[in-house]
Amino acid sequence: MSRFVCLPGDGIGPEVMAEAARVLDVLGYEHEEFLFGGAAIDAVGDALPEETLVAAREADAVLLGAVGGPKWKPGAAEKGLLDLRAELAVYANLRPAGHLLIVRELIGGLYFGWRGTRDDGTVFDTCEYTPNQVARVAKRAFEIARTRQRKLLSVDKANVMETGRLWRRVVTELGHEYPDVELKHGLVDSVAMWLVMNPDEFDVLVTENTFGDILSDVAAGVFGGLGLAASASLGDGTLGVYEPVHGSAPDIAGTGSANPTAMLRSLAMALEHSLGVHDEARALEAAVDAALASAPTPDVGGTATTREFGDAVLSSLRVTV
Ligand code: NAD
Ligand code: IPM
Ligand code: MN
């Protein structure tokens, strides 16, 4: 029996997670919640408590709401998320937006580099990549591109950064193993512009951690907003972390108006990638699409509450499963 570990976190995290939990009940999956993020700092003084990490390791899939907010020291809750991803070695973060798929390197680069403060008050963050860190995520992107339009755009800043030149060299070399995939390279600044001007040109895009963080919010904005954008973070095994691209949305937390689509689509990605139950994944996606049409939340032009959206999802899901 597959088991989900749910980490609701902070802000709208618990609000959208509640709808995912109802779907898990209807589908008949075991699920349990654990402390994470700011909520865990408040309860036990640690954003990623040992008990949560142990449970996550033993799960078939981890569902995550969102962490952080103005209540906590900047970066404290977010550190729990970065540590969870690193501990579970989920290096490939799949972020679909519309027809586009961004594959973001998730546990290297600037967010994990050496950082500190010097006596003169200078602070620094460093960006490092090993060839293997680049190769393993690029390999995943090539494999995915093979199942789609066989086109891959690799995004870097090779005109300025050493890590960008390494990125381009490793991806180019790996490309020789995938002669059936058309590989192109782009510089992140112009790709950001093209993503807004001409998003239809893209199919699969692979990039490093920070660029992927930014470009995935851009892509979410182009394709309907953060309320819709899901993600799957995968490593070499079947265990994955599934979470919306959005954060804890302190500006709307507590109003009951958060769009649970990103969370529910992330759950669909878990059904697909960690559990391999493709029919259930398709059924959930279809139920979410139906709810977007019949009970849209304010961010997508409607008036439904989070719960009403969830009700709409459950009623069409109950018809199909
Ligand atoms: P955010 O993604 O939380 O919100 C950006 C905007 O999008 C807000 O106006 C918000 O109301 C809206 N929005 C986001 N999700 C929505 C949804 N499901 N339905 C409707 N509207 C939605 O970004 P932010 O405000 O810059 O960050 C807030 C906090 O979240 C910060 O502490 C940040 O570090 C954290 N954060 C966490 C994660 C994560 O846990 N994975 C991701 C991003 C940001
Ligand atoms: C995301 C978030 C996180 C990231 C933060 C909160 C650590 O922005 O998942 O996109 O940068 O990866
Ligand atoms: Mn982000």
Tab-separated table of C-alpha atoms and ligand atoms in Angstrom:
chain	number	residue	atom	x	y	z
A	1	MET	CA	0.000	0.000	0.000
A	2	SER	CA	1.501	3.315	-1.058
A	3	ARG	CA	2.041	5.866	1.657
A	4	PHE	CA	2.174	9.641	1.353
A	5	VAL	CA	3.969	11.894	3.800
A	6	CYS	CA	2.350	15.344	3.779
A	7	LEU	CA	4.185	18.483	4.868
A	8	PRO	CA	1.611	21.315	4.921
A	9	GLY	CA	4.062	23.993	6.099
A	10	ASP	CA	2.982	27.618	6.343
A	11	GLY	CA	0.563	30.253	5.000
A	12	ILE	CA	-1.630	28.777	2.276
A	13	GLY	CA	0.370	25.515	2.454
A	14	PRO	CA	-2.046	23.864	4.948
A	15	GLU	CA	-5.045	25.296	3.042
A	16	VAL	CA	-4.118	23.687	-0.276
A	17	MET	CA	-2.815	20.530	1.437
A	18	ALA	CA	-6.253	19.984	3.009
A	19	GLU	CA	-7.698	19.568	-0.499
A	20	ALA	CA	-4.934	17.133	-1.480
A	21	ALA	CA	-5.696	15.110	1.671
A	22	ARG	CA	-9.356	14.813	0.661
A	23	VAL	CA	-8.308	13.531	-2.765
A	24	LEU	CA	-5.981	10.982	-1.140
A	25	ASP	CA	-8.903	9.781	0.969
A	26	VAL	CA	-11.106	9.323	-2.096
A	27	LEU	CA	-8.318	7.458	-3.905
A	28	GLY	CA	-7.760	5.316	-0.798
A	29	TYR	CA	-4.122	6.178	-0.041
A	30	GLU	CA	-2.600	6.233	3.393
A	31	HIS	CA	-1.289	9.685	4.318
A	32	GLU	CA	0.141	11.342	7.394
A	33	GLU	CA	1.142	14.929	8.170
A	34	PHE	CA	4.457	15.976	9.692
A	35	LEU	CA	5.858	19.265	10.974
A	36	PHE	CA	7.849	21.291	8.463
A	37	GLY	CA	9.004	24.857	7.824
A	38	GLY	CA	7.940	27.767	10.022
A	39	ALA	CA	5.304	25.615	11.717
A	40	ALA	CA	8.075	23.214	12.764
A	41	ILE	CA	10.287	26.073	13.982
A	42	ASP	CA	7.417	27.213	16.216
A	43	ALA	CA	6.691	23.703	17.524
A	44	VAL	CA	10.157	22.181	17.945
A	45	GLY	CA	12.694	24.861	16.952
A	46	ASP	CA	13.791	23.149	13.730
A	47	ALA	CA	12.436	23.688	10.184
A	48	LEU	CA	13.218	20.068	9.243
A	49	PRO	CA	12.792	17.925	12.364
A	50	GLU	CA	14.499	14.515	12.334
A	51	GLU	CA	11.145	12.748	12.642
A	52	THR	CA	9.907	14.492	9.492
A	53	LEU	CA	13.039	13.591	7.548
A	54	VAL	CA	12.881	9.941	8.616
A	55	ALA	CA	9.205	9.740	7.607
A	56	ALA	CA	9.951	11.400	4.254
A	57	ARG	CA	12.710	8.887	3.501
A	58	GLU	CA	10.368	5.991	4.212
A	59	ALA	CA	7.439	7.363	2.193
A	60	ASP	CA	6.511	6.462	-1.367
A	61	ALA	CA	5.956	10.151	-2.097
A	62	VAL	CA	6.265	13.416	-0.190
A	63	LEU	CA	3.654	16.138	-0.715
A	64	LEU	CA	4.652	19.613	0.337
A	65	GLY	CA	2.528	22.754	0.663
A	66	ALA	CA	4.774	25.791	1.107
A	67	VAL	CA	7.073	27.243	3.721
A	68	GLY	CA	8.090	30.656	4.986
A	69	GLY	CA	6.500	33.982	5.687
A	70	PRO	CA	7.045	37.263	7.517
A	71	LYS	CA	6.774	35.605	10.940
A	72	TRP	CA	10.149	33.843	10.692
A	73	LYS	CA	13.739	34.982	10.287
A	74	PRO	CA	14.357	35.342	6.524
A	75	GLY	CA	15.624	32.043	5.164
A	76	ALA	CA	15.007	30.004	8.320
A	77	ALA	CA	11.905	28.152	7.127
A	78	GLU	CA	13.234	28.001	3.556
A	79	LYS	CA	16.411	26.289	4.817
A	80	GLY	CA	14.247	23.329	5.850
A	81	LEU	CA	13.074	22.980	2.264
A	82	LEU	CA	16.575	23.212	0.798
A	83	ASP	CA	17.814	20.634	3.328
A	84	LEU	CA	14.924	18.264	2.590
A	85	ARG	CA	15.666	18.364	-1.141
A	86	ALA	CA	19.384	17.779	-0.538
A	87	GLU	CA	18.807	14.980	1.986
A	88	LEU	CA	16.491	13.153	-0.417
A	89	ALA	CA	18.871	13.863	-3.337
A	90	VAL	CA	16.057	15.056	-5.583
A	91	TYR	CA	18.214	16.823	-8.136
A	92	ALA	CA	15.767	17.076	-11.043
A	93	ASN	CA	12.834	19.416	-10.572
A	94	LEU	CA	10.155	19.113	-13.255
A	95	ARG	CA	8.040	22.255	-13.556
A	96	PRO	CA	5.398	22.073	-16.294
A	97	ALA	CA	3.717	25.307	-17.419
A	98	GLY	CA	1.214	25.108	-20.244
A	99	HIS	CA	2.812	22.907	-22.916
A	100	LEU	CA	6.322	23.790	-21.655
A	101	LEU	CA	8.394	21.698	-19.266
A	102	ILE	CA	11.200	23.295	-17.287
A	103	VAL	CA	13.735	20.887	-15.806
A	104	ARG	CA	15.488	22.752	-13.009
A	105	GLU	CA	18.652	21.522	-11.290
A	106	LEU	CA	17.564	21.557	-7.639
A	107	ILE	CA	20.396	20.823	-5.217
A	108	GLY	CA	23.446	22.640	-6.547
A	109	GLY	CA	24.619	26.106	-7.479
A	110	LEU	CA	24.116	29.385	-5.694
A	111	TYR	CA	21.524	28.195	-3.166
A	112	PHE	CA	23.879	25.502	-1.870
A	113	GLY	CA	27.259	27.180	-2.277
A	114	TRP	CA	29.719	28.468	0.266
A	115	ARG	CA	28.475	31.706	1.795
A	116	GLY	CA	29.498	34.032	4.542
A	117	THR	CA	30.480	37.451	5.849
A	118	ARG	CA	33.931	39.031	5.963
A	119	ASP	CA	35.271	41.388	8.628
A	120	ASP	CA	34.807	44.390	6.338
A	121	GLY	CA	31.076	43.693	6.094
A	122	THR	CA	31.190	42.049	2.665
A	123	VAL	CA	28.797	39.153	2.296
A	124	PHE	CA	29.072	36.489	-0.399
A	125	ASP	CA	27.225	33.567	-1.975
A	126	THR	CA	29.166	31.290	-4.290
A	127	CYS	CA	27.993	29.273	-7.262
A	128	GLU	CA	29.646	25.914	-7.895
A	129	TYR	CA	28.779	22.944	-10.078
A	130	THR	CA	30.546	19.629	-10.574
A	131	PRO	CA	30.375	18.064	-14.063
A	132	ASN	CA	28.359	15.192	-12.604
A	133	GLN	CA	25.764	17.530	-11.091
A	134	VAL	CA	25.210	19.004	-14.531
A	135	ALA	CA	25.266	15.674	-16.357
A	136	ARG	CA	22.704	13.877	-14.200
A	137	VAL	CA	20.013	16.541	-14.548
A	138	ALA	CA	20.774	17.049	-18.242
A	139	LYS	CA	20.462	13.299	-18.794
A	140	ARG	CA	17.016	13.391	-17.211
A	141	ALA	CA	16.047	16.281	-19.496
A	142	PHE	CA	17.288	14.478	-22.640
A	143	GLU	CA	15.361	11.353	-21.646
A	144	ILE	CA	12.182	13.394	-21.159
A	145	ALA	CA	12.724	15.299	-24.427
A	146	ARG	CA	12.857	11.911	-26.177
A	147	THR	CA	9.308	11.169	-25.042
A	148	ARG	CA	8.054	14.544	-26.333
A	149	GLN	CA	9.025	16.702	-29.333
A	150	ARG	CA	12.731	15.668	-29.219
A	151	LYS	CA	13.777	19.289	-28.729
A	152	LEU	CA	15.823	20.479	-25.763
A	153	LEU	CA	16.822	24.040	-24.904
A	154	SER	CA	19.675	24.280	-22.414
A	155	VAL	CA	19.833	27.637	-20.645
A	156	ASP	CA	22.971	29.123	-19.077
A	157	LYS	CA	25.060	32.273	-18.792
A	158	ALA	CA	28.096	30.890	-20.619
A	159	ASN	CA	29.040	34.364	-21.884
A	160	VAL	CA	29.859	35.438	-18.324
A	161	MET	CA	30.045	32.613	-15.817
A	162	GLU	CA	32.502	29.715	-15.427
A	163	THR	CA	29.634	27.548	-14.203
A	164	GLY	CA	27.770	28.562	-17.356
A	165	ARG	CA	30.648	27.396	-19.558
A	166	LEU	CA	30.859	24.096	-17.665
A	167	TRP	CA	27.101	23.698	-18.023
A	168	ARG	CA	27.258	24.216	-21.784
A	169	ARG	CA	30.237	21.907	-22.283
A	170	VAL	CA	28.752	19.030	-20.275
A	171	VAL	CA	25.318	19.319	-21.908
A	172	THR	CA	26.895	19.499	-25.386
A	173	GLU	CA	28.996	16.375	-24.738
A	174	LEU	CA	26.014	14.483	-23.396
A	175	GLY	CA	24.050	15.562	-26.450
A	176	HIS	CA	26.216	13.249	-28.602
A	177	GLU	CA	24.487	10.340	-26.836
A	178	TYR	CA	21.115	11.722	-27.931
A	179	PRO	CA	21.498	12.389	-31.670
A	180	ASP	CA	17.707	12.086	-32.037
A	181	VAL	CA	17.163	15.099	-29.766
A	182	GLU	CA	17.684	18.552	-31.264
A	183	LEU	CA	19.788	20.447	-28.707
A	184	LYS	CA	19.943	24.234	-28.597
A	185	HIS	CA	21.595	26.560	-26.125
A	186	GLY	CA	20.289	29.899	-24.935
A	187	LEU	CA	21.488	32.650	-22.618
A	188	VAL	CA	19.185	33.105	-19.666
A	189	ASP	CA	18.474	36.802	-20.146
A	190	SER	CA	17.292	36.488	-23.727
A	191	VAL	CA	15.462	33.231	-22.990
A	192	ALA	CA	13.507	35.074	-20.278
A	193	MET	CA	12.431	37.599	-22.895
A	194	TRP	CA	11.522	34.927	-25.457
A	195	LEU	CA	9.561	33.012	-22.876
A	196	VAL	CA	7.297	36.018	-22.457
A	197	MET	CA	7.166	37.029	-26.141
A	198	ASN	CA	6.964	33.644	-27.815
A	199	PRO	CA	6.304	30.826	-25.329
A	200	ASP	CA	4.994	28.442	-27.997
A	201	GLU	CA	8.516	27.939	-29.362
A	202	PHE	CA	9.614	26.029	-26.286
A	203	ASP	CA	9.115	22.396	-25.360
A	204	VAL	CA	11.669	21.148	-22.797
A	205	LEU	CA	14.085	23.563	-21.156
A	206	VAL	CA	16.890	22.530	-18.782
A	207	THR	CA	18.767	24.928	-16.567
A	208	GLU	CA	20.632	25.406	-13.289
A	209	ASN	CA	19.031	26.022	-9.929
A	210	THR	CA	18.666	29.803	-9.660
A	211	PHE	CA	17.804	30.381	-13.318
A	212	GLY	CA	15.224	27.593	-13.075
A	213	ASP	CA	13.728	29.157	-9.961
A	214	ILE	CA	13.217	32.463	-11.747
A	215	LEU	CA	12.234	31.139	-15.175
A	216	SER	CA	9.638	28.811	-13.654
A	217	ASP	CA	7.845	31.740	-12.026
A	218	VAL	CA	8.048	33.603	-15.352
A	219	ALA	CA	6.594	30.582	-17.161
A	220	ALA	CA	3.878	30.275	-14.506
A	221	GLY	CA	2.988	33.920	-15.132
A	222	VAL	CA	2.824	33.373	-18.879
A	223	PHE	CA	0.616	30.287	-18.523
A	224	GLY	CA	-2.072	31.405	-16.076
A	225	GLY	CA	-0.368	32.242	-12.799
A	226	LEU	CA	1.289	30.626	-9.810
A	227	GLY	CA	-1.978	29.098	-8.630
A	228	LEU	CA	-1.689	26.588	-11.482
A	229	ALA	CA	2.009	25.652	-11.453
A	230	ALA	CA	2.959	22.221	-10.079
A	231	SER	CA	6.286	20.491	-9.654
A	232	ALA	CA	7.942	17.132	-9.126
A	233	SER	CA	11.408	16.804	-7.611
A	234	LEU	CA	13.033	13.507	-8.542
A	235	GLY	CA	16.248	11.667	-7.830
A	236	ASP	CA	17.470	8.281	-9.003
A	237	GLY	CA	14.834	6.185	-7.233
A	238	THR	CA	11.051	6.380	-7.239
A	239	LEU	CA	10.730	8.623	-4.177
A	240	GLY	CA	9.849	12.180	-5.124
A	241	VAL	CA	8.885	15.466	-3.500
A	242	TYR	CA	5.807	17.055	-5.026
A	243	GLU	CA	5.011	20.691	-4.387
A	244	PRO	CA	3.497	23.779	-5.975
A	245	VAL	CA	5.921	26.277	-7.530
A	246	HIS	CA	4.310	28.990	-5.431
A	247	GLY	CA	5.123	29.939	-1.859
A	248	SER	CA	3.091	30.497	1.290
A	249	ALA	CA	1.316	33.568	-0.180
A	250	PRO	CA	1.089	35.574	3.070
A	251	ASP	CA	-1.008	38.196	1.260
A	252	ILE	CA	-3.957	35.786	0.884
A	253	ALA	CA	-3.297	33.240	3.661
A	254	GLY	CA	-6.323	32.782	5.894
A	255	THR	CA	-8.802	34.185	3.366
A	256	GLY	CA	-9.777	30.752	2.017
A	257	SER	CA	-9.169	31.935	-1.538
A	258	ALA	CA	-5.968	30.080	-2.481
A	259	ASN	CA	-6.129	28.087	-5.677
A	260	PRO	CA	-5.355	24.432	-4.843
A	261	THR	CA	-4.694	23.551	-8.513
A	262	ALA	CA	-0.889	23.681	-8.191
A	263	MET	CA	-1.042	21.368	-5.150
A	264	LEU	CA	-3.467	18.945	-6.797
A	265	ARG	CA	-1.502	18.850	-10.040
A	266	SER	CA	1.590	18.133	-7.948
A	267	LEU	CA	-0.315	15.214	-6.428
A	268	ALA	CA	-1.134	14.044	-9.961
A	269	MET	CA	2.597	14.153	-10.728
A	270	ALA	CA	3.203	11.976	-7.645
A	271	LEU	CA	0.662	9.442	-8.874
A	272	GLU	CA	2.455	9.453	-12.218
A	273	HIS	CA	6.124	9.447	-11.239
A	274	SER	CA	6.354	7.781	-7.812
A	275	LEU	CA	3.369	5.410	-7.920
A	276	GLY	CA	3.087	4.764	-11.661
A	277	VAL	CA	-0.726	4.832	-11.532
A	278	HIS	CA	-1.166	6.680	-14.790
A	279	ASP	CA	-4.948	6.325	-15.054
A	280	GLU	CA	-5.448	7.863	-11.631
A	281	ALA	CA	-3.093	10.701	-12.501
A	282	ARG	CA	-5.056	11.405	-15.707
A	283	ALA	CA	-8.373	11.236	-13.814
A	284	LEU	CA	-7.171	13.742	-11.225
A	285	GLU	CA	-5.850	16.100	-13.904
A	286	ALA	CA	-9.186	15.934	-15.694
A	287	ALA	CA	-11.084	16.586	-12.458
A	288	VAL	CA	-8.896	19.630	-11.758
A	289	ASP	CA	-9.435	20.942	-15.303
A	290	ALA	CA	-13.197	20.531	-14.833
A	291	ALA	CA	-13.062	22.416	-11.511
A	292	LEU	CA	-11.087	25.234	-13.146
A	293	ALA	CA	-14.002	25.635	-15.549
A	294	SER	CA	-16.851	25.176	-13.050
A	295	ALA	CA	-15.474	26.621	-9.795
A	296	PRO	CA	-12.520	28.951	-10.492
A	297	THR	CA	-10.830	30.734	-7.574
A	298	PRO	CA	-10.213	34.545	-7.641
A	299	ASP	CA	-6.672	34.324	-9.080
A	300	VAL	CA	-8.104	32.791	-12.253
A	301	GLY	CA	-11.080	35.115	-12.484
A	302	GLY	CA	-13.681	33.329	-10.352
A	303	THR	CA	-15.189	33.580	-6.894
A	304	ALA	CA	-14.922	30.018	-5.540
A	305	THR	CA	-13.154	29.318	-2.260
A	306	THR	CA	-10.378	26.782	-1.887
A	307	ARG	CA	-12.871	24.352	-0.352
A	308	GLU	CA	-15.473	24.875	-3.104
A	309	PHE	CA	-12.806	24.195	-5.710
A	310	GLY	CA	-11.897	21.026	-3.817
A	311	ASP	CA	-15.565	20.005	-3.689
A	312	ALA	CA	-15.775	20.353	-7.479
A	313	VAL	CA	-12.650	18.216	-7.921
A	314	LEU	CA	-13.975	15.514	-5.612
A	315	SER	CA	-17.366	15.317	-7.277
A	316	SER	CA	-15.918	14.717	-10.748
A	317	LEU	CA	-13.244	12.396	-9.383
A	318	ARG	CA	-15.849	10.248	-7.612
A	319	VAL	CA	-17.565	9.736	-10.967
A	320	THR	CA	-14.390	8.387	-12.594
A	321	VAL	CA	-12.690	6.323	-9.860
B	1	NAD	P1	4.296	33.430	-3.350
B	1	NAD	O1	4.477	32.414	-4.411
B	1	NAD	O2	3.963	32.927	-1.992
B	1	NAD	O3	3.192	34.485	-3.805
B	1	NAD	C1	3.340	35.299	-4.964
B	1	NAD	C2	1.969	35.830	-5.405
B	1	NAD	O4	1.206	34.763	-5.984
B	1	NAD	C3	1.127	36.372	-4.246
B	1	NAD	O5	0.413	37.489	-4.680
B	1	NAD	C4	0.196	35.223	-3.922
B	1	NAD	O6	-1.033	35.622	-3.347
B	1	NAD	C5	-0.011	34.584	-5.292
B	1	NAD	N1	-0.267	33.137	-5.160
B	1	NAD	C6	0.667	32.185	-4.892
B	1	NAD	N2	0.085	30.997	-4.811
B	1	NAD	C7	-1.238	31.161	-5.028
B	1	NAD	C8	-2.351	30.279	-5.053
B	1	NAD	N3	-2.225	28.951	-4.849
B	1	NAD	N4	-3.570	30.806	-5.294
B	1	NAD	C9	-3.726	32.113	-5.515
B	1	NAD	N5	-2.695	33.002	-5.506
B	1	NAD	C10	-1.459	32.526	-5.258
B	1	NAD	O7	5.667	34.260	-3.306
B	1	NAD	P2	6.201	35.338	-2.229
B	1	NAD	O8	5.063	36.146	-1.721
B	1	NAD	O9	7.332	35.983	-2.883
B	1	NAD	O10	6.774	34.450	-1.039
B	1	NAD	C11	6.100	34.245	0.198
B	1	NAD	C12	6.884	33.258	1.050
B	1	NAD	O11	6.861	31.962	0.449
B	1	NAD	C13	8.363	33.604	1.227
B	1	NAD	O12	8.692	33.339	2.571
B	1	NAD	C14	9.084	32.659	0.302
B	1	NAD	O13	10.393	32.351	0.736
B	1	NAD	C15	8.200	31.451	0.394
B	1	NAD	N6	8.264	30.547	-0.765
B	1	NAD	C16	8.194	29.220	-0.494
B	1	NAD	C17	8.144	28.308	-1.523
B	1	NAD	C18	8.028	26.868	-1.189
B	1	NAD	O14	7.763	26.523	-0.052
B	1	NAD	N7	8.162	25.965	-2.141
B	1	NAD	C19	8.166	28.750	-2.850
B	1	NAD	C20	8.232	30.128	-3.095
B	1	NAD	C21	8.287	31.018	-2.048
B	2	IPM	C1	10.825	27.402	-5.019
B	2	IPM	C2	11.169	28.368	-3.907
B	2	IPM	C3	12.361	27.837	-3.125
B	2	IPM	C4	13.519	27.728	-4.100
B	2	IPM	C5	12.770	28.645	-1.891
B	2	IPM	C6	11.619	28.922	-0.981
B	2	IPM	C7	13.858	27.955	-1.136
B	2	IPM	O1	11.380	29.641	-4.404
B	2	IPM	O2	10.581	26.216	-4.741
B	2	IPM	O3	10.779	27.823	-6.173
B	2	IPM	O4	14.196	28.721	-4.371
B	2	IPM	O5	13.750	26.644	-4.606
B	3	MN	MN	10.729	29.869	-6.476
